[in-house]
């Protein structure tokens, strides 16, 4: 499970998170919604360990362990996964090579044996097929020239292969048409389990029709201002953020 | 009356000039009239100009005059033992079925004769065959270059090679330097490639680490019409060496020339390429990767002259500079008035890995024709933070993430090597270099 307690963070002296507290038990999906500029993506970067931000107070516990002191690759090896809003292009590295390198790097950090090439290819092919990712795409450089939908499917493929304990999806629905949204959502849903939790960051209720959350949280000015059940998302879609933000101020 | 102050000669310049008469006298029994004439011409230019320094624009970033503190004596003590010693060490590149031409400390040591390949050893005491003599007497636009003049004055060995159509597929010019005290070598190799001949020329340089030796290599390639030449070069000169290398190219119509150069060696290296495309519809691709660390200084300077219409040239160079090393890329594309429809594109890209690392880029276009497509671009930066974080977030530790990105950066240039086996050998060299990196 992921527990964020009283998290404060800033960048270049500008306060972005102001005492954010949120708990997502294992097996649950929590959705964070909120207006532009409320700090949603920043939250995902800070939890994953991006060094541009300075955490000034609070803690982030992954399965009971405070991960804020760990470098990002060790957070990943302990089971944290961030699906990027804008997956990064890496020219010169084939998708296939990147996937194998990532899987083996995490295994090595955890003190496990590296995967044999034949085993890796078998696992990768099976997972790629489910997400309609072609072998040809896996031979291309990572994310280079991929469409928005292809990039997001590839994020889900990585999450599938890396088998995290906790996944953060940062606006995974942005840039997707309805068909791609369905494929990506089905990919995420197939990973839901009793042991695994998710934090889904989104602007729109639409994604939550496909990935049904257990709880919905509204974020504004760097903290959670309202929490509720799935109905809260419908309410937001109908009335917008303004009233909730105003009443929290 | 204006007086132009003649700079004082440096100790290295004095020593070089002083050593010439005795050297030339001792070496006069070989090479015939052509080598003798080249020596006189070379030393005359050296006496007039000295070592090239920052006052000369093309040497502005590699000031040989101040960087070359001492002149090492030209190597003369050749023996078969020396050749055996050199050949006992592994070559930087292994190639199956290549015609192997071994040069030790500048001199050619003949191996087995190869069908389709005519090799004339310059150090023969007999008179040179007419074709070889003519090749040596060719006039070039770069004869006045400081490094070339020195090579011609002090040539201490070399060969003239003729590649006929139907010659062996691969020729390996294997330059080894052997010794534990400072010395200098000046090989001169000419390769004439006949019409329609196809050949892969591999050029490798390796020498001892920790020895302040100096090499000054002149290689001249002449491609006849429709010849197709790929040239792959690996420079692994020793850690304290000075490695000067000049590649002169004369390319006829419908010929194809591809060069890839991997440069990791020497304390001070300069690879200069002077290319003249004199016939229509030739195709030229020059590429390279330079990896430099510690206090290495690595310079690639090239001049591509398009003299005839409808030719195409590409230049694609990548540098990874670490520690307090310095990289230099100077590229000039010259398009003559008659060379209409020239298609030229030049790119140089650098990743600097430390605050003390430096890169000097100087791309130039000189275009005298009005219907051409020419462009250049140069970039210089550090590793991309977004790419790094993406890799970390997937579980790659910093050293591995950086190595992956750097290997990819160099790899995009390596892709230009057509021969897969050779490409993999060079890729392994890049990986080995990256594996030695110490990350702060």
XYZ file of C-alpha atoms in Angstrom:
689
model
C 0.000 0.000 0.000
C 0.963 3.621 -0.471
C 0.687 6.144 2.324
C 1.473 9.806 1.790
C 1.611 11.778 5.007
C 1.622 15.566 5.284
C 3.821 15.921 2.192
C 5.299 19.348 1.527
C 7.475 19.984 -1.522
C 8.825 22.870 -3.542
C 10.729 23.637 -6.684
C 12.931 26.724 -7.084
C 11.462 28.107 -3.853
C 7.904 27.701 -5.096
C 5.660 25.599 -2.862
C 3.883 22.897 -4.876
C 2.648 20.432 -2.273
C 1.129 21.762 0.948
C 0.623 18.960 3.422
C -0.832 16.315 1.150
C -2.113 13.235 2.913
C -3.495 10.210 1.115
C -3.629 6.503 1.795
C -4.268 3.815 -0.823
C -4.589 0.328 0.653
C -3.350 -2.729 -1.240
C -5.903 -3.962 -3.759
C -7.570 -0.562 -4.155
C -7.631 2.023 -6.904
C -7.649 5.656 -5.855
C -8.326 8.413 -8.358
C -6.990 11.932 -8.012
C -8.741 14.659 -9.919
C -8.225 18.351 -9.822
C -7.923 21.534 -11.817
C -4.870 22.364 -13.911
C -1.908 23.426 -11.830
C -3.094 21.740 -8.649
C 0.115 19.700 -8.409
C -1.140 16.288 -9.580
C 1.751 15.478 -11.911
C 4.234 16.934 -9.457
C 2.939 14.511 -6.843
C 3.628 11.574 -9.163
C 7.156 12.823 -9.914
C 7.953 13.352 -6.240
C 6.728 9.909 -5.256
C 8.804 8.392 -8.087
C 11.855 10.374 -6.976
C 12.528 13.132 -9.489
C 15.359 15.195 -8.044
C 14.243 18.648 -9.275
C 11.842 18.853 -6.319
C 12.719 19.334 -2.689
C 10.605 17.611 -0.088
C 10.481 19.919 2.924
C 8.243 17.822 5.187
C 6.244 14.617 5.360
C 6.802 11.061 4.275
C 5.832 8.575 1.612
C 5.534 4.966 2.718
C 5.480 2.081 0.273
C 4.360 -1.034 2.101
C 5.378 0.601 5.353
C 8.832 1.753 4.260
C 9.636 5.442 3.842
C 10.953 5.705 0.281
C 11.780 9.422 0.182
C 15.443 8.801 0.967
C 15.792 6.200 -1.796
C 17.026 7.004 -5.299
C 14.380 6.467 -7.998
C 15.782 3.162 -9.260
C 15.548 1.646 -5.783
C 11.957 2.818 -5.428
C 11.275 1.034 -8.724
C 12.990 -2.122 -7.513
C 10.808 -2.056 -4.369
C 7.767 -2.127 -6.587
C 6.814 1.438 -7.481
C 5.860 2.177 -11.069
C 5.003 5.502 -12.682
C 3.241 5.511 -16.038
C 4.279 8.858 -17.518
C 1.894 11.413 -18.911
C 4.481 12.098 -21.605
C 6.581 8.962 -22.101
C 10.140 9.945 -23.022
C 11.666 9.134 -26.389
C 15.047 7.434 -26.284
C 16.583 7.281 -29.758
C 19.111 4.538 -30.322
C 17.702 2.163 -27.695
C 15.251 -0.396 -29.024
C 12.106 -0.918 -26.978
C 13.044 -4.580 -26.659
C 16.491 -3.743 -25.216
C 15.058 -1.172 -22.844
C 12.461 -3.592 -21.474
C 15.000 -6.338 -20.886
C 17.480 -3.911 -19.318
C 14.820 -2.549 -16.958
C 13.580 -5.976 -15.879
C 17.076 -7.260 -15.216
C 18.184 -4.066 -13.476
C 15.334 -4.404 -10.983
C 16.091 -8.071 -10.467
C 19.724 -7.276 -9.850
C 18.881 -4.548 -7.319
C 16.667 -7.063 -5.506
C 19.426 -9.669 -5.587
C 17.568 -11.942 -7.989
C 18.870 -13.846 -11.014
C 18.705 -12.143 -14.394
C 16.155 -13.429 -16.875
C 17.346 -15.757 -19.594
C 16.878 -14.213 -23.039
C 14.515 -16.967 -24.172
C 12.346 -16.574 -21.066
C 12.282 -12.807 -21.458
C 11.173 -13.034 -25.086
C 8.388 -15.440 -24.156
C 7.069 -13.200 -21.375
C 7.404 -10.053 -23.459
C 5.608 -11.500 -26.487
C 2.677 -12.737 -24.445
C 2.270 -9.379 -22.704
C 2.695 -7.393 -25.931
C 0.062 -9.465 -27.740
C -2.534 -8.664 -25.075
C -1.940 -4.944 -25.618
C -1.922 -5.240 -29.429
C 1.742 -4.209 -29.548
C 3.463 -5.637 -32.619
C 6.902 -7.223 -32.623
C 7.918 -4.611 -35.187
C 7.133 -1.877 -32.669
C 9.336 -3.564 -30.075
C 12.276 -3.423 -32.468
C 11.911 0.334 -32.936
C 13.708 2.843 -30.690
C 11.803 3.462 -27.456
C 8.807 5.757 -28.010
C 10.446 7.349 -31.074
C 7.803 8.084 -33.687
C 5.134 6.263 -31.654
C 1.607 7.681 -31.659
C 0.089 8.879 -28.388
C -1.859 5.632 -28.117
C 1.199 3.493 -28.814
C 3.196 5.307 -26.154
C 0.515 4.755 -23.518
C 0.127 1.101 -24.455
C 3.862 0.743 -24.080
C 3.692 2.261 -20.591
C 1.150 -0.385 -19.655
C 3.342 -3.072 -21.231
C 6.227 -1.940 -19.042
C 4.000 -1.991 -15.991
C 2.845 -5.503 -16.898
C 6.395 -6.797 -17.258
C 7.794 -5.052 -14.184
C 4.933 -6.334 -11.970
C 4.988 -3.434 -9.503
C 3.436 -3.497 -6.029
C 1.984 -0.069 -6.703
C 1.272 1.777 -9.949
C 0.767 5.492 -10.492
C -0.934 6.394 -13.760
C -0.359 10.041 -14.626
C -3.042 11.138 -17.083
C -2.773 7.882 -18.937
C -5.980 8.805 -20.776
C -4.615 11.998 -22.311
C -4.125 11.775 -26.041
C -6.044 8.511 -26.378
C -8.953 7.787 -28.681
C -11.766 5.612 -27.367
C -10.357 2.358 -28.752
C -6.905 3.005 -27.287
C -8.505 4.019 -23.996
C -10.261 0.671 -23.847
C -7.097 -1.322 -24.600
C -5.074 0.604 -22.036
C -7.802 0.335 -19.381
C -8.200 -3.379 -19.938
C -4.439 -3.715 -19.540
C -4.570 -1.896 -16.218
C -7.639 -3.800 -15.028
C -5.949 -7.117 -15.750
C -3.188 -6.085 -13.327
C -5.574 -5.334 -10.480
C -5.112 -7.740 -7.630
C -5.432 -8.005 -3.878
C -1.765 -7.147 -3.396
C -1.474 -4.305 -5.866
C -2.711 -0.750 -5.511
C -3.091 2.054 -8.049
C -3.215 5.808 -8.018
C -4.923 7.128 -11.129
C -4.417 10.802 -11.931
C -6.882 12.166 -14.427
C -8.747 15.234 -15.556
C -11.792 13.419 -16.755
C -14.416 11.091 -15.385
C -14.294 9.145 -18.694
C -11.254 7.078 -17.702
C -13.009 6.086 -14.486
C -15.786 4.462 -16.509
C -13.161 1.976 -17.599
C -10.961 1.794 -14.518
C -13.408 1.793 -11.627
C -11.909 3.500 -8.576
C -12.535 2.592 -4.969
C -12.024 6.177 -3.859
C -11.889 9.582 -5.515
C -9.895 12.547 -4.209
C -9.923 16.158 -5.281
C -6.608 17.946 -5.249
C -6.158 21.688 -5.210
C -3.200 23.884 -4.339
C -1.036 20.984 -3.364
C -3.309 19.049 -1.056
C -6.401 16.852 -1.004
C -9.445 19.005 -0.342
C -12.169 16.407 -0.644
C -12.407 12.648 -0.694
C -15.291 10.344 -1.490
C -16.492 7.317 -3.371
C -16.839 6.864 -7.152
C -19.862 9.177 -7.110
C -17.618 12.134 -6.377
C -16.156 11.863 -9.878
C -19.616 12.049 -11.423
C -20.412 15.069 -9.303
C -17.235 16.803 -10.457
C -18.007 16.054 -14.083
C -21.397 17.682 -13.633
C -20.528 20.754 -11.576
C -16.804 21.288 -12.138
C -14.172 21.986 -9.523
C -15.101 25.546 -8.696
C -17.558 25.031 -5.855
C -15.422 22.419 -4.120
C -12.287 24.498 -4.444
C -14.139 27.593 -3.187
C -15.611 25.836 -0.175
C -12.204 24.391 0.742
C -10.507 27.809 0.615
C 57.931 49.872 -43.802
C 55.968 47.377 -41.825
C 57.983 44.721 -40.136
C 56.347 41.375 -39.498
C 57.775 39.813 -36.426
C 58.878 36.254 -37.098
C 58.106 34.261 -33.968
C 61.059 32.578 -32.366
C 61.444 28.911 -33.110
C 60.293 26.626 -30.308
C 62.728 24.006 -28.974
C 60.699 21.336 -30.779
C 60.940 23.236 -34.069
C 64.686 23.704 -33.620
C 65.160 20.018 -32.886
C 63.077 18.906 -35.871
C 64.939 21.172 -38.294
C 68.322 20.184 -36.869
C 67.634 16.458 -37.152
C 66.626 16.574 -40.814
C 69.957 16.600 -42.741
C 71.423 13.578 -40.980
C 68.088 11.718 -41.080
C 67.652 12.373 -44.809
C 71.223 11.296 -45.491
C 70.838 8.019 -43.565
C 67.559 7.230 -45.286
C 68.632 8.289 -48.793
C 69.231 4.779 -50.074
C 65.501 3.991 -50.439
C 62.414 5.483 -52.004
C 64.107 6.839 -55.106
C 63.922 10.344 -56.486
C 60.240 10.801 -55.573
C 60.713 10.304 -51.840
C 63.832 12.483 -51.928
C 61.918 15.252 -53.664
C 59.053 14.964 -51.197
C 61.532 15.276 -48.314
C 63.043 18.449 -49.707
C 59.638 19.910 -50.408
C 58.364 18.981 -46.949
C 61.339 20.342 -45.013
C 61.302 23.558 -47.040
C 57.685 24.129 -46.048
C 58.476 23.255 -42.444
C 61.445 25.657 -42.363
C 59.255 28.430 -43.743
C 56.213 27.845 -41.535
C 57.309 25.899 -38.464
C 54.805 23.845 -36.552
C 51.221 24.915 -37.175
C 49.841 27.015 -34.342
C 46.945 29.204 -33.396
C 47.898 31.942 -35.847
C 46.762 29.591 -38.596
C 42.989 29.416 -38.621
C 42.668 25.683 -39.259
C 44.934 24.982 -36.269
C 43.333 27.517 -33.975
C 41.843 24.904 -31.629
C 44.777 22.510 -31.862
C 47.818 24.645 -31.364
C 50.482 22.112 -32.230
C 53.227 24.691 -31.877
C 52.565 25.120 -28.168
C 51.271 21.592 -27.508
C 54.254 19.775 -28.988
C 56.875 20.477 -26.355
C 59.479 18.030 -27.532
C 60.217 16.413 -30.844
C 60.943 12.715 -30.624
C 63.536 11.350 -33.057
C 62.162 9.563 -36.140
C 62.296 5.805 -35.693
C 64.970 4.129 -37.837
C 66.006 0.910 -36.044
C 63.809 -1.476 -38.008
C 64.305 -5.205 -37.673
C 62.373 -8.398 -38.257
C 62.343 -8.907 -34.494
C 60.450 -5.653 -34.135
C 57.865 -6.847 -36.645
C 57.551 -10.190 -34.842
C 57.105 -8.403 -31.526
C 54.368 -6.197 -32.977
C 52.612 -9.044 -34.752
C 52.601 -11.035 -31.495
C 50.235 -8.514 -29.939
C 46.525 -8.661 -30.787
C 45.269 -6.222 -33.416
C 42.541 -3.782 -32.368
C 40.292 -5.378 -34.981
C 40.021 -8.989 -36.060
C 38.946 -9.697 -39.607
C 38.537 -13.004 -41.330
C 39.922 -13.192 -44.823
C 41.417 -9.716 -44.870
C 44.575 -8.889 -46.790
C 46.741 -7.858 -43.877
C 49.245 -5.028 -44.367
C 51.359 -4.554 -41.266
C 53.143 -1.271 -40.570
C 55.421 -1.212 -37.555
C 56.702 2.138 -36.336
C 55.950 3.481 -39.788
C 57.510 0.830 -41.966
C 55.719 -1.764 -44.073
C 56.529 -5.377 -43.283
C 55.478 -7.513 -46.217
C 53.355 -10.570 -45.618
C 52.143 -13.113 -48.138
C 51.330 -11.764 -51.608
C 47.600 -11.412 -52.224
C 45.960 -11.931 -55.607
C 44.480 -8.752 -57.064
C 46.519 -6.545 -54.754
C 49.769 -4.901 -55.754
C 51.755 -3.588 -52.812
C 54.949 -1.621 -53.361
C 57.050 -1.159 -50.251
C 58.358 2.410 -50.241
C 61.486 1.363 -48.367
C 62.739 -0.689 -51.286
C 66.258 0.159 -52.383
C 65.350 -0.609 -55.987
C 63.769 2.075 -58.106
C 60.015 2.333 -57.673
C 57.689 1.038 -60.393
C 56.423 3.921 -62.562
C 52.855 3.813 -61.238
C 54.037 4.035 -57.634
C 56.485 6.815 -58.516
C 53.715 8.759 -60.228
C 51.394 8.285 -57.270
C 54.043 9.756 -54.956
C 54.575 12.729 -57.244
C 50.910 13.781 -57.339
C 50.219 17.340 -56.404
C 47.633 17.915 -53.726
C 45.820 20.907 -52.331
C 46.890 19.974 -48.813
C 50.655 19.718 -49.397
C 51.110 22.943 -47.430
C 49.377 21.587 -44.337
C 51.800 21.557 -41.413
C 51.332 17.897 -40.496
C 51.484 16.765 -44.112
C 54.711 18.708 -44.736
C 56.299 17.039 -41.705
C 55.189 13.598 -42.824
C 56.666 14.110 -46.258
C 59.953 15.434 -44.889
C 60.408 12.574 -42.435
C 58.626 9.698 -44.186
C 60.161 6.635 -42.557
C 58.199 3.975 -44.395
C 55.024 3.212 -46.247
C 53.552 1.581 -49.284
C 51.724 2.185 -52.510
C 48.793 -0.197 -52.896
C 46.805 -0.789 -56.047
C 43.394 -2.404 -55.708
C 42.081 -3.910 -58.942
C 38.494 -4.944 -59.593
C 38.232 -8.474 -58.204
C 40.711 -7.724 -55.416
C 40.159 -9.096 -51.908
C 37.067 -7.782 -50.200
C 38.881 -6.463 -47.134
C 42.264 -4.810 -46.677
C 43.562 -4.194 -43.194
C 46.084 -1.395 -42.791
C 47.365 -2.378 -39.367
C 49.588 0.322 -37.862
C 51.455 -0.742 -34.731
C 53.842 1.293 -32.695
C 56.300 -0.487 -30.459
C 58.780 0.919 -27.964
C 59.372 2.066 -24.429
C 61.198 5.357 -25.142
C 59.936 8.367 -27.070
C 60.121 7.983 -30.858
C 58.245 9.269 -33.877
C 56.868 7.610 -37.006
C 55.897 9.023 -40.385
C 54.301 6.378 -42.610
C 52.929 7.364 -46.001
C 50.449 5.003 -47.624
C 48.789 5.484 -50.976
C 45.882 3.293 -52.040
C 44.696 3.525 -55.637
C 41.362 1.848 -56.201
C 40.669 0.910 -59.808
C 37.456 1.501 -61.738
C 34.508 -0.466 -60.371
C 36.615 -2.077 -57.675
C 34.872 -2.671 -54.344
C 36.820 -2.839 -51.135
C 36.549 -2.396 -47.392
C 39.641 -0.746 -45.981
C 40.147 -1.123 -42.253
C 42.737 1.151 -40.717
C 43.801 0.600 -37.131
C 46.352 2.267 -34.893
C 47.644 0.900 -31.639
C 50.664 1.724 -29.520
C 52.010 1.504 -25.987
C 50.374 3.392 -23.129
C 52.573 5.653 -21.053
C 55.156 6.288 -23.797
C 55.433 9.777 -25.286
C 55.672 8.644 -28.880
C 54.445 10.622 -31.862
C 52.854 9.333 -35.035
C 52.171 11.335 -38.135
C 50.388 9.205 -40.689
C 49.534 10.218 -44.237
C 47.081 8.026 -46.110
C 45.976 8.975 -49.594
C 43.117 7.227 -51.346
C 42.323 7.686 -54.985
C 39.027 6.245 -56.154
C 38.586 5.763 -59.881
C 35.171 5.969 -61.508
C 32.486 3.765 -59.975
C 34.784 2.457 -57.276
C 33.064 1.622 -54.004
C 35.120 1.964 -50.867
C 34.145 1.628 -47.233
C 36.777 2.755 -44.803
C 36.646 1.993 -41.096
C 39.266 3.478 -38.843
C 40.063 2.748 -35.213
C 42.527 4.893 -33.344
C 43.828 3.306 -30.137
C 47.118 5.144 -29.926
C 48.801 5.018 -26.502
C 47.771 7.203 -23.588
C 50.698 9.634 -23.801
C 51.067 9.703 -27.570
C 50.563 12.424 -30.133
C 48.611 11.040 -33.067
C 48.438 13.137 -36.214
C 46.689 11.545 -39.161
C 45.814 12.900 -42.555
C 43.476 11.245 -44.999
C 43.651 12.652 -48.512
C 40.841 11.596 -50.830
C 40.431 12.037 -54.523
C 37.094 10.721 -55.735
C 36.092 10.265 -59.363
C 32.646 10.151 -60.923
C 29.993 7.719 -59.719
C 32.291 6.516 -56.952
C 31.048 5.808 -53.441
C 33.074 6.429 -50.311
C 31.982 5.745 -46.734
C 34.212 6.473 -43.775
C 33.694 5.670 -40.141
C 36.296 6.604 -37.555
C 36.296 5.600 -33.895
C 38.714 7.696 -31.949
C 39.541 6.817 -28.354
C 43.326 6.915 -28.202
C 46.228 9.348 -27.764
C 46.750 12.280 -25.439
C 46.580 14.570 -28.452
C 44.969 13.406 -31.668
C 44.053 15.097 -34.871
C 42.406 13.363 -37.792
C 42.307 15.601 -40.824
C 40.425 14.686 -43.933
C 40.886 16.476 -47.225
C 38.368 15.230 -49.732
C 38.104 16.284 -53.337
C 35.128 15.088 -55.298
C 36.139 15.700 -58.892
C 33.637 13.636 -60.885
C 29.874 13.772 -61.199
C 27.483 11.858 -59.009
C 29.856 10.612 -56.395
C 28.455 9.733 -53.017
C 30.342 10.490 -49.824
C 29.511 9.634 -46.242
C 31.913 10.586 -43.465
C 31.080 9.667 -39.895
C 32.764 9.095 -36.611
C 32.622 8.802 -32.870
C 35.173 10.387 -30.580
C 35.367 9.383 -26.920
C 37.697 11.469 -24.792
C 38.438 11.579 -21.074
C 41.122 12.737 -18.619
C 43.050 15.486 -20.405
C 42.746 14.091 -23.919
C 42.516 16.483 -26.834
C 40.760 15.019 -29.882
C 40.375 16.908 -33.128
C 38.623 15.963 -36.353
C 39.062 18.507 -39.109
C 37.654 17.918 -42.537
C 37.391 19.758 -45.817
C 35.043 18.381 -48.455
C 35.474 19.997 -51.839
C 32.771 19.464 -54.398
C 34.295 20.199 -57.788
C 31.713 18.480 -59.991
C 27.918 18.559 -60.213
C 25.348 16.234 -58.688
C 27.433 14.842 -55.864
C 26.167 14.037 -52.420
C 28.029 14.265 -49.147
C 27.072 13.552 -45.560
C 29.143 14.212 -42.470
C 27.915 12.883 -39.142
C 30.167 13.107 -36.084
C 29.417 12.423 -32.460
C 31.581 13.234 -29.462
C 31.385 12.168 -25.836
C 33.728 14.281 -23.758
C 34.377 13.541 -20.093
C 36.627 14.900 -17.321
C 38.738 17.816 -18.555
C 39.104 16.535 -22.098
C 38.641 18.706 -25.168
C 36.997 17.878 -28.474
C 37.351 19.751 -31.754
C 35.215 19.406 -34.859
C 35.958 21.591 -37.844
C 34.072 20.784 -40.993
C 34.138 22.763 -44.194
C 32.103 22.050 -47.295
C 33.287 23.890 -50.384
C 31.086 23.886 -53.469
C 32.820 25.066 -56.641
C 30.940 27.216 -59.182
C 30.454 24.239 -61.495
C 29.271 21.869 -58.794
C 25.557 22.519 -59.283
C 23.000 20.241 -57.607
C 25.399 19.410 -54.805
C 23.584 17.874 -51.861
C 25.587 18.299 -48.666
C 24.632 17.933 -45.018
C 26.970 18.089 -42.064
C 26.160 17.402 -38.439
C 28.240 17.348 -35.286
C 26.729 16.461 -31.916
C 28.389 16.361 -28.540
C 27.562 15.228 -25.053
C 29.701 16.797 -22.361
C 29.883 14.708 -19.207
C 31.674 17.102 -16.907
C 31.851 20.806 -16.197
C 35.505 20.863 -17.220
C 34.937 19.106 -20.560
C 35.113 21.363 -23.610
C 34.034 21.164 -27.230
C 34.954 23.444 -30.104
C 32.691 23.243 -33.134
C 33.380 25.078 -36.358
C 31.172 24.156 -39.287
C 31.684 26.153 -42.481
C 30.043 26.294 -45.864
C 31.708 27.966 -48.840
C 29.282 27.842 -51.708
C 30.030 29.292 -55.109
C 27.258 27.532 -57.058
C 23.671 28.794 -56.975
C 21.655 25.593 -57.189
C 22.727 23.488 -54.248
C 21.296 22.009 -51.080
C 23.769 22.348 -48.237
C 23.322 22.569 -44.514
C 25.078 22.068 -41.254
C 24.173 21.716 -37.624
C 26.113 21.436 -34.409
C 24.784 20.675 -30.955
C 26.495 20.409 -27.618
C 24.894 19.545 -24.307
C 24.759 17.246 -21.336
C 22.781 14.040 -20.947
C 19.035 14.610 -21.150
C 17.532 14.801 -17.638
C 14.125 13.563 -18.778
C 15.624 10.508 -20.444
C 17.724 9.796 -17.367
C 14.783 10.058 -14.989
C 12.681 7.848 -17.233
C 15.377 5.167 -17.133
C 15.847 5.507 -13.352
C 12.105 5.232 -12.816
C 12.199 1.890 -14.650
C 14.848 0.615 -12.259
C 18.139 1.438 -13.974
C 20.821 2.643 -11.530
C 22.542 5.924 -12.556
C 25.681 4.345 -14.006
C 23.694 1.900 -16.098
C 21.196 4.508 -17.242
C 23.955 6.852 -18.343
C 25.844 4.081 -20.120
C 22.666 3.025 -21.928
C 22.003 6.561 -23.174
C 25.615 7.142 -24.163
C 25.832 3.829 -25.958
C 22.686 4.765 -27.845
C 24.129 8.163 -28.728
C 27.287 6.613 -30.147
C 25.263 3.736 -31.570
C 23.334 5.968 -33.919
C 26.622 6.870 -35.584
C 27.872 3.272 -35.529
C 24.776 2.297 -37.507
C 26.519 3.761 -40.538
C 29.013 0.906 -40.602
C 27.605 -1.529 -43.132
C 29.672 -4.549 -42.092
C 27.836 -6.097 -39.159
C 30.797 -7.917 -37.646
C 32.911 -4.795 -37.715
C 30.066 -2.702 -36.320
C 29.727 -5.063 -33.372
C 33.466 -4.952 -32.660
C 33.351 -1.170 -32.569
C 30.221 -1.208 -30.427
C 32.037 -3.397 -27.919
C 34.883 -0.899 -27.845
C 32.418 1.884 -27.071
C 30.857 -0.220 -24.296
C 34.288 -1.023 -22.873
C 35.124 2.684 -22.813
C 31.823 3.463 -21.075
C 32.387 0.671 -18.555
C 35.638 2.353 -17.491
C 33.810 5.543 -16.672
C 33.963 6.693 -13.087
C 30.729 8.419 -12.120
C 31.098 11.062 -9.441
